[in-house]
Coordinates of N, CA and C in Angstrom, one line a residue:
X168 N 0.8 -1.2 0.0 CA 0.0 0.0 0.0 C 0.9 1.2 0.0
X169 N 0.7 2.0 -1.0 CA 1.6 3.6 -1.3 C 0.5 4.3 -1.3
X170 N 0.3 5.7 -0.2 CA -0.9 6.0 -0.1 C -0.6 7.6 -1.1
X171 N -1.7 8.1 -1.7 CA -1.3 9.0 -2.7 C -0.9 10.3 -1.4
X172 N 0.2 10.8 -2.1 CA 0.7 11.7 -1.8 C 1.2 13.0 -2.4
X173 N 1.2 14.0 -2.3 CA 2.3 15.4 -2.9 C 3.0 14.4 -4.3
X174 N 4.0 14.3 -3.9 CA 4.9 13.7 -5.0 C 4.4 12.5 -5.6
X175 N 3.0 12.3 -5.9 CA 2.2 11.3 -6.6 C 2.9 11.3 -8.2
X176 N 3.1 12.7 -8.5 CA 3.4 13.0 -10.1 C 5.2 13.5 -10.3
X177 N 5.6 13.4 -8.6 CA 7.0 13.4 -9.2 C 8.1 12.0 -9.1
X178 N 7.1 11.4 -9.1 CA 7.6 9.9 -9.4 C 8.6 9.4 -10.1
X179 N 8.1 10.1 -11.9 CA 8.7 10.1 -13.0 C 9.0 11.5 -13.8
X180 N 10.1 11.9 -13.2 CA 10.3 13.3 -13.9 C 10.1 13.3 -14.9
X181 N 9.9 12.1 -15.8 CA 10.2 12.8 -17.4 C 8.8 12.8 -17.4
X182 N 7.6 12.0 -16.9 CA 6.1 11.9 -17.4 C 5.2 12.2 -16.0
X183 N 4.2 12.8 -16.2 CA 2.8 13.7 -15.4 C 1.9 12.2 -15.7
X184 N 2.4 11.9 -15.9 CA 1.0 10.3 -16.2 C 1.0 9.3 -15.3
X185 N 1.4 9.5 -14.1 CA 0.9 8.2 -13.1 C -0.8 8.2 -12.4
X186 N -0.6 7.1 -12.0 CA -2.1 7.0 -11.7 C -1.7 6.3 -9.5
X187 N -2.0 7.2 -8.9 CA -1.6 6.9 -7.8 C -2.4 5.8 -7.0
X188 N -3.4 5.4 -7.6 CA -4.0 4.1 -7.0 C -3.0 2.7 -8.0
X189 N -2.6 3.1 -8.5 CA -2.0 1.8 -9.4 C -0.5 1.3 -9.1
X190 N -0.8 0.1 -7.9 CA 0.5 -0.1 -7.4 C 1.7 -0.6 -7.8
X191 N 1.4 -1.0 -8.9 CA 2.5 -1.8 -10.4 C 2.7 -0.7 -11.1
X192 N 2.4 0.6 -11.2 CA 2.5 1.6 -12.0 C 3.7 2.1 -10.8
X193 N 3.3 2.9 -9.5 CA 4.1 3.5 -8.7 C 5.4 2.6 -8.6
X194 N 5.3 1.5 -8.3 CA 6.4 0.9 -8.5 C 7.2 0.5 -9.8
X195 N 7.3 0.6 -10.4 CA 7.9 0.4 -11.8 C 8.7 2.3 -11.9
X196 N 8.1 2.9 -11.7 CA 8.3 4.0 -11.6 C 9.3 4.2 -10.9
X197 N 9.0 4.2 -9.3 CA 10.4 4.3 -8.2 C 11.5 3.3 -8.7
X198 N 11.2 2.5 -9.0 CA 12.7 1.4 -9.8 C 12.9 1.6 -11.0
X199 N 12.4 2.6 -11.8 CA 13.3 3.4 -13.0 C 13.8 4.5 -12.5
X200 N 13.1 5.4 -11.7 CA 13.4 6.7 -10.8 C 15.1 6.5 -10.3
X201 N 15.1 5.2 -9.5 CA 16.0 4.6 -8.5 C 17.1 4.6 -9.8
X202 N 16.6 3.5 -10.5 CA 18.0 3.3 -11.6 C 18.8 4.3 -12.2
X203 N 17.8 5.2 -12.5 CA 18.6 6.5 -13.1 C 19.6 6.8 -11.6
X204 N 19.5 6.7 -10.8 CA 20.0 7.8 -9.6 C 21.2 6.7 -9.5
X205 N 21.5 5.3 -10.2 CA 22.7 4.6 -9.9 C 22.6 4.0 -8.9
X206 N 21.4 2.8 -9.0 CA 21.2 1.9 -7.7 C 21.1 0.6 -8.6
X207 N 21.2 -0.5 -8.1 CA 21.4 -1.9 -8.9 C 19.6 -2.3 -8.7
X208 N 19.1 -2.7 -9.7 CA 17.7 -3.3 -9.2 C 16.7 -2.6 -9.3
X209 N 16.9 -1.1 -8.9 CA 16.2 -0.6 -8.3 C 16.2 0.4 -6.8
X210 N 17.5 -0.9 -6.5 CA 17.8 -0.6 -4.5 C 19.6 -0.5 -4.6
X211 N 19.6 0.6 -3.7 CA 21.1 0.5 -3.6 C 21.8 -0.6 -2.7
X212 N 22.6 -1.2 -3.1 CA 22.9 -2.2 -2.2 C 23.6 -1.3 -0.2
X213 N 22.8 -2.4 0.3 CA 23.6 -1.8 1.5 C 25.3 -1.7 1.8
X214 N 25.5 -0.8 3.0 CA 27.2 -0.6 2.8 C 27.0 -1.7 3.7
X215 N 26.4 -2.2 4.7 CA 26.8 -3.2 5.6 C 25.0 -4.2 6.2
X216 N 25.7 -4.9 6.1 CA 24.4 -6.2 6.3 C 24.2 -6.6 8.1
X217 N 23.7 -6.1 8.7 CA 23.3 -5.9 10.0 C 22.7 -6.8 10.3
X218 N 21.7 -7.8 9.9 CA 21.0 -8.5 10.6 C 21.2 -10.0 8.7
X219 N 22.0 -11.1 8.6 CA 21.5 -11.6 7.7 C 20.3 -12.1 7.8
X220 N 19.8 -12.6 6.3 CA 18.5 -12.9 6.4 C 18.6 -14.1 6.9
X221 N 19.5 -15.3 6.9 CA 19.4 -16.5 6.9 C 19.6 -16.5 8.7
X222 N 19.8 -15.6 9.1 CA 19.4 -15.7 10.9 C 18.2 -14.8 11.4
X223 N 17.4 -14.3 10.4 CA 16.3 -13.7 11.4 C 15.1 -14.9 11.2
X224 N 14.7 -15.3 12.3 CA 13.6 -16.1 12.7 C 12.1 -15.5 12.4
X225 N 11.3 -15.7 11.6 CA 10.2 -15.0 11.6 C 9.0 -15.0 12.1
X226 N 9.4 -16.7 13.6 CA 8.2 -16.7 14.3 C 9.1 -17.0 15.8
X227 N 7.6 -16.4 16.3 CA 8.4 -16.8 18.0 C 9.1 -17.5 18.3
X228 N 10.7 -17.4 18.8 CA 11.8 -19.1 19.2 C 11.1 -19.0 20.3
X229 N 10.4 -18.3 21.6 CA 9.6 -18.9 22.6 C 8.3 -18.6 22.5
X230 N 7.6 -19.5 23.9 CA 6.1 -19.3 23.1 C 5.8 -18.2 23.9
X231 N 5.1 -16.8 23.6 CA 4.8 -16.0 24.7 C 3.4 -15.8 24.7
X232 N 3.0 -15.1 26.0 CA 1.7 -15.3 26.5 C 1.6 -13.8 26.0
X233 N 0.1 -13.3 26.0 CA -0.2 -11.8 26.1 C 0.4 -11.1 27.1
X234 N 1.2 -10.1 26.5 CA 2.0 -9.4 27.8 C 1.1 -8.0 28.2
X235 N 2.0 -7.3 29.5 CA 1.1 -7.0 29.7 C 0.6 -5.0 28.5
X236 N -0.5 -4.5 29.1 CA -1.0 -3.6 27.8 C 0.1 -2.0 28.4
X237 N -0.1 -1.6 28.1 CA 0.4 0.0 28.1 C -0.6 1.3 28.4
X238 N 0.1 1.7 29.6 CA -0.9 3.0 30.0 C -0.7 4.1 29.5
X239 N -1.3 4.9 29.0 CA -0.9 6.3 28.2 C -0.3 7.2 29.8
X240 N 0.3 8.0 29.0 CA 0.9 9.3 29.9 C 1.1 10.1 29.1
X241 N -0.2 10.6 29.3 CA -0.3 12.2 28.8 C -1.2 11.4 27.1
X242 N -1.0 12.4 25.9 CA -1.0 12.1 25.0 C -0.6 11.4 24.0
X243 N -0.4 10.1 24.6 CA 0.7 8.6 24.7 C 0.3 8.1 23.7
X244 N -1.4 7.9 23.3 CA -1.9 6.4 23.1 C -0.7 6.2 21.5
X245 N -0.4 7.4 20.7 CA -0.2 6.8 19.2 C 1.0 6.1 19.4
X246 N 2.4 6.9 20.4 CA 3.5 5.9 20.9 C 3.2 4.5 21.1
X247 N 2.0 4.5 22.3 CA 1.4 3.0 22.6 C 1.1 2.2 21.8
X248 N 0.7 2.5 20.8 CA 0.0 1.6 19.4 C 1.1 1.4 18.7
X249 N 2.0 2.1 18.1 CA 3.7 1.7 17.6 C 4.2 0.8 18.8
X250 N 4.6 0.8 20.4 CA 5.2 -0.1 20.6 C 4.8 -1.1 20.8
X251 N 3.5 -1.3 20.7 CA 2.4 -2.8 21.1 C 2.6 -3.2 19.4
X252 N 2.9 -2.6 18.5 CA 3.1 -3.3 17.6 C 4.6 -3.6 17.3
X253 N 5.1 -3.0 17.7 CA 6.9 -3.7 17.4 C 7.3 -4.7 18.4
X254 N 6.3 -4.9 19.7 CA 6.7 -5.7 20.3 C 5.9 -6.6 20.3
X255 N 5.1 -7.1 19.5 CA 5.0 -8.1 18.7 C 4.9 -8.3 17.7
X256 N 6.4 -8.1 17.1 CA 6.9 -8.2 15.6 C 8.0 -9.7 16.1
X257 N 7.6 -10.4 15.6 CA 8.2 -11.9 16.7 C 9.8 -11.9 15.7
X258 N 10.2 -11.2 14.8 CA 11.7 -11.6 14.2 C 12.3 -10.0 15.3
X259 N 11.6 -9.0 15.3 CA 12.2 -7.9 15.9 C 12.1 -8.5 17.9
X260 N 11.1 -8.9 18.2 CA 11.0 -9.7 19.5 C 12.1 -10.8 20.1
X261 N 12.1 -11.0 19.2 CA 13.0 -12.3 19.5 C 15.0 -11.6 19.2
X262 N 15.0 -10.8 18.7 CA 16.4 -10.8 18.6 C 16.4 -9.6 19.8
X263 N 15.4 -9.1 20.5 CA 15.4 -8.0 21.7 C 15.3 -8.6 22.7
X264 N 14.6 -9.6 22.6 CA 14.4 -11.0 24.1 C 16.1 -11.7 24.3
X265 N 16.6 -11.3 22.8 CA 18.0 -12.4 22.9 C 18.7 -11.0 24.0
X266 N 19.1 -10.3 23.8 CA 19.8 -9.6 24.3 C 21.4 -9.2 23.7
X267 N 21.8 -9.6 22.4 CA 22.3 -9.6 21.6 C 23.2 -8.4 21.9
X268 N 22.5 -7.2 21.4 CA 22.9 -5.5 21.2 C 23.0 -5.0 22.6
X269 N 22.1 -5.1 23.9 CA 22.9 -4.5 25.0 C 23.8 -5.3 25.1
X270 N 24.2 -6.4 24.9 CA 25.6 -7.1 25.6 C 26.7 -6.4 24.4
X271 N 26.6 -6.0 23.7 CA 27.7 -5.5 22.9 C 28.0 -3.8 22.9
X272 N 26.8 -3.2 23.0 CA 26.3 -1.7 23.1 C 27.4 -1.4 24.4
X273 N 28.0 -0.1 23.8 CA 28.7 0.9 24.6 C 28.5 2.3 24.0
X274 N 27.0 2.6 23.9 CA 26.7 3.7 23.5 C 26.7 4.6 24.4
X275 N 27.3 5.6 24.8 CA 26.6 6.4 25.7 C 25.5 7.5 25.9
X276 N 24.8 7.4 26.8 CA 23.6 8.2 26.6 C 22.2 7.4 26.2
X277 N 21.7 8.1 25.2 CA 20.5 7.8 24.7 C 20.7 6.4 23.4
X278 N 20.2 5.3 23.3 CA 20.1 4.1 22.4 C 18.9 3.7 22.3
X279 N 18.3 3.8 21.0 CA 16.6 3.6 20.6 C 17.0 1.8 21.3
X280 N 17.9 1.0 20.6 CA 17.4 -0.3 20.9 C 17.8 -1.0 21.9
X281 N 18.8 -0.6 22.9 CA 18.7 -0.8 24.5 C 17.4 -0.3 24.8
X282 N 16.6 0.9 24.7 CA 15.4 0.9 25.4 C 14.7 0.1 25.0
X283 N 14.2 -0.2 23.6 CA 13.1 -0.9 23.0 C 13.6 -2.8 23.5
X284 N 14.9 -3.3 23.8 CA 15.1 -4.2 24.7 C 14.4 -4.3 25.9
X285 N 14.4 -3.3 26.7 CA 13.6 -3.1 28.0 C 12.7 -3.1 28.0
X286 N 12.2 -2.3 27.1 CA 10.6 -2.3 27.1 C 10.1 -3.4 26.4
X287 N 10.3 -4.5 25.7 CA 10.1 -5.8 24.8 C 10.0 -6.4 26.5
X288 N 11.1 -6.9 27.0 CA 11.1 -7.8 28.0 C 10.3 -7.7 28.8
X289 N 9.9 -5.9 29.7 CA 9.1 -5.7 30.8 C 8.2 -6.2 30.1
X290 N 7.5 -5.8 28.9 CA 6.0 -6.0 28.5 C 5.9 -7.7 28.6
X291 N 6.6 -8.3 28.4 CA 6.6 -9.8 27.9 C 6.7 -10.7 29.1
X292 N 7.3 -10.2 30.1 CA 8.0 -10.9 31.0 C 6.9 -10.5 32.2
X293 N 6.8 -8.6 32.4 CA 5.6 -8.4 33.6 C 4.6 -9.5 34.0
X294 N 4.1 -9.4 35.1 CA 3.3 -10.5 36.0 C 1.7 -9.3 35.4
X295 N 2.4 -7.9 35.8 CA 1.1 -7.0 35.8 C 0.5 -6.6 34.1
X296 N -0.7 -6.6 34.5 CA -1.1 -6.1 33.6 C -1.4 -5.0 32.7
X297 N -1.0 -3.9 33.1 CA -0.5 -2.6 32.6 C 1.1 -2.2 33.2
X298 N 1.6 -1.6 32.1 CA 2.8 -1.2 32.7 C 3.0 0.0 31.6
X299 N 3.7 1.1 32.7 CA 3.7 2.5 31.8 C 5.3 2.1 31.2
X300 N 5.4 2.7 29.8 CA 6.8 2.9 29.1 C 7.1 4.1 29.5
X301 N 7.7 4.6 30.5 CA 8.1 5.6 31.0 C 9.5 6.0 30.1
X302 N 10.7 5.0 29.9 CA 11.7 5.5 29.3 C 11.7 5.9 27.9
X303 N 10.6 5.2 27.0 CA 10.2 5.9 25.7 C 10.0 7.4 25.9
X304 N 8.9 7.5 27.0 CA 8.6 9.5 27.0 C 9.4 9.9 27.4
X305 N 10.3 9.4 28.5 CA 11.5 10.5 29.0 C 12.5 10.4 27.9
X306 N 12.3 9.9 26.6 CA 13.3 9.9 25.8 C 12.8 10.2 24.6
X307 N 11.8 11.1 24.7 CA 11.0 11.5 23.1 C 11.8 12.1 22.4
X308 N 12.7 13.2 23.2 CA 13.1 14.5 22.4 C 14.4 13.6 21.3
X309 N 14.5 12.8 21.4 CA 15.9 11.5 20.6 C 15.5 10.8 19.7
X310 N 13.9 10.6 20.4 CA 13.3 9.9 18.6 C 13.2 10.7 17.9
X311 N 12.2 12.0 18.2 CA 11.7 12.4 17.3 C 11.4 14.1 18.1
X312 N 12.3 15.5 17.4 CA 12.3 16.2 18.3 C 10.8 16.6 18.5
X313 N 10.2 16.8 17.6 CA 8.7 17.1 17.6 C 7.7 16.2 18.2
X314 N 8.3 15.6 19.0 CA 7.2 14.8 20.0 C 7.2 15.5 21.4
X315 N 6.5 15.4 22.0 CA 6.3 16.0 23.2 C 4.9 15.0 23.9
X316 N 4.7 14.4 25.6 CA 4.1 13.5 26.0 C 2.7 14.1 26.4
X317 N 2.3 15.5 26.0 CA 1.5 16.3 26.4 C 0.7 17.3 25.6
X318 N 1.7 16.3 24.3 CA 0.4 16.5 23.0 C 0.5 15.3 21.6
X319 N -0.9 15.7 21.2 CA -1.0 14.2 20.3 C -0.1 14.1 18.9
X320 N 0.1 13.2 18.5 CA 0.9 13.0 17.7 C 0.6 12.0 16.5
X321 N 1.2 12.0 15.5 CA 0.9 11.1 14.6 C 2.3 9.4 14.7
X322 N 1.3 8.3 14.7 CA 1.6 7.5 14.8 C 2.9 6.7 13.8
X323 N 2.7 7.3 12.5 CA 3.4 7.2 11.5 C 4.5 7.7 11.7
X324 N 4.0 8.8 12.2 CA 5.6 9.5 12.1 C 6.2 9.1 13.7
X325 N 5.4 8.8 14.1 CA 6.6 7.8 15.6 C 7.2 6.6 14.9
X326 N 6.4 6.0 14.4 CA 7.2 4.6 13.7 C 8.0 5.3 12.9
X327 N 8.5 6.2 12.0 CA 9.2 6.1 11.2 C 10.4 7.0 11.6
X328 N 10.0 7.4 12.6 CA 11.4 8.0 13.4 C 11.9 6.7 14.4
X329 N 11.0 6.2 15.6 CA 11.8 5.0 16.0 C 12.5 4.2 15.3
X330 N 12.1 4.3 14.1 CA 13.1 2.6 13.0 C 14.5 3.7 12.7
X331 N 14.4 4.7 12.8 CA 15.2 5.9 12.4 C 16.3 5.5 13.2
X332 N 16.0 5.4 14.5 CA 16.6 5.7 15.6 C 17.1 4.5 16.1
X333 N 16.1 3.3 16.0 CA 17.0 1.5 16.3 C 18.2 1.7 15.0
X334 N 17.3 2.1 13.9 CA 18.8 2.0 12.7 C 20.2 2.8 13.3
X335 N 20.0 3.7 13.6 CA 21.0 4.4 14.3 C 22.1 3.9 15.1
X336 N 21.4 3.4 16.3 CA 21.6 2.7 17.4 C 22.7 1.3 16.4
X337 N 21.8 0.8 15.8 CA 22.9 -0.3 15.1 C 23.9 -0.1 14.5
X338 N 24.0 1.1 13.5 CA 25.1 1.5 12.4 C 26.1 2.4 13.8
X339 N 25.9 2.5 14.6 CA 26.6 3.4 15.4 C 28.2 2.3 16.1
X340 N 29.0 2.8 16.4 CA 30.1 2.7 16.0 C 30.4 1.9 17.9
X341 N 29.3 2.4 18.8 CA 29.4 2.4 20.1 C 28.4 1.0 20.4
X342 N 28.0 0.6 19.0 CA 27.0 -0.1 19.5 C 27.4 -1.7 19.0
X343 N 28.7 -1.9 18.4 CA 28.8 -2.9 17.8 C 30.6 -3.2 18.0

């Protein structure tokens, strides 16, 4: 799903002729767009391979129970609906349950995926049934500066700064 957007028609600089419901159109497009700009495929190859594919697991290695849910603080809930959904993303779960990256991580300060480790476990591991993510809000201004816990926010744009910010946390030099 590519939802129409502003740049619906600058897709293909040479032609004004796309059709933004047409997902074989939009794409064919971004992978001629891409090729001109000197990418193989379509996609530029990565400088470095972080996670291979032939080790990420794509279903739970343990079996887990419903952990427990998430209490808003403040104008929370859209945070809360991104992390109830990353933490049960069972290939991103399972490599945060491993413990992997804090045992290697020497980041100092602020690290998207040492927190999102903590907060994976408490949620999975807690006895109780609600538990507040308190270190996500005390650490808004690092995901994303335009968040703030005392006003509402768009959900999209928390996911797409968090993955910002685990990527970060990984390619970082402190963290590996």
């Amino acid at each position: 799903f590519i939802p129409e957007c502003q740049c619906a028609n600058k897709l293909d600089p040479e032609s004004n002729q796309t059709d933004p419901g047409d997902f074989a159109t939009i794409l064919s497009h971004l992978i001629k767009y891409h090729s001109r700009a000197g990418t193989a495929e379509g996609m530029a190859l990565p400088q470095r391979i972080l996670f291979p594919a032939e080790e990420i697991c794509m279903d739970w290695q343990q079996r887990q129970r419903p952990g427990a849910g998430l209490c808003n603080l403040g104008s929370t809930c859209y945070i809360n609906v991104i992390l109830q959904c990353l933490t049960y993303t069972p290939p991103l779960a399972n490599y945060l349950l491993s413990r992997d990256h804090s045992q290697l991580c020497h980041q100092q300060g602020f690290c998207m995926m040492c927190i999102m480790e903590a907060h994976v476990r408490k949620v999975l591991r807690s006895s109780a049934n609600v538990i507040w993510p308190r270190a996500v809000i005390r650490d808004l201004k690092f995901i994303g500066e335009e968040f703030e816990p005392d006003m509402a926010g768009d959900a999209y744009e928390f996911l797409r700064c968090a993955l910002e910010a685990m990527q970060r946390a990984c390619l970082s030099e402190g963290s590996r």
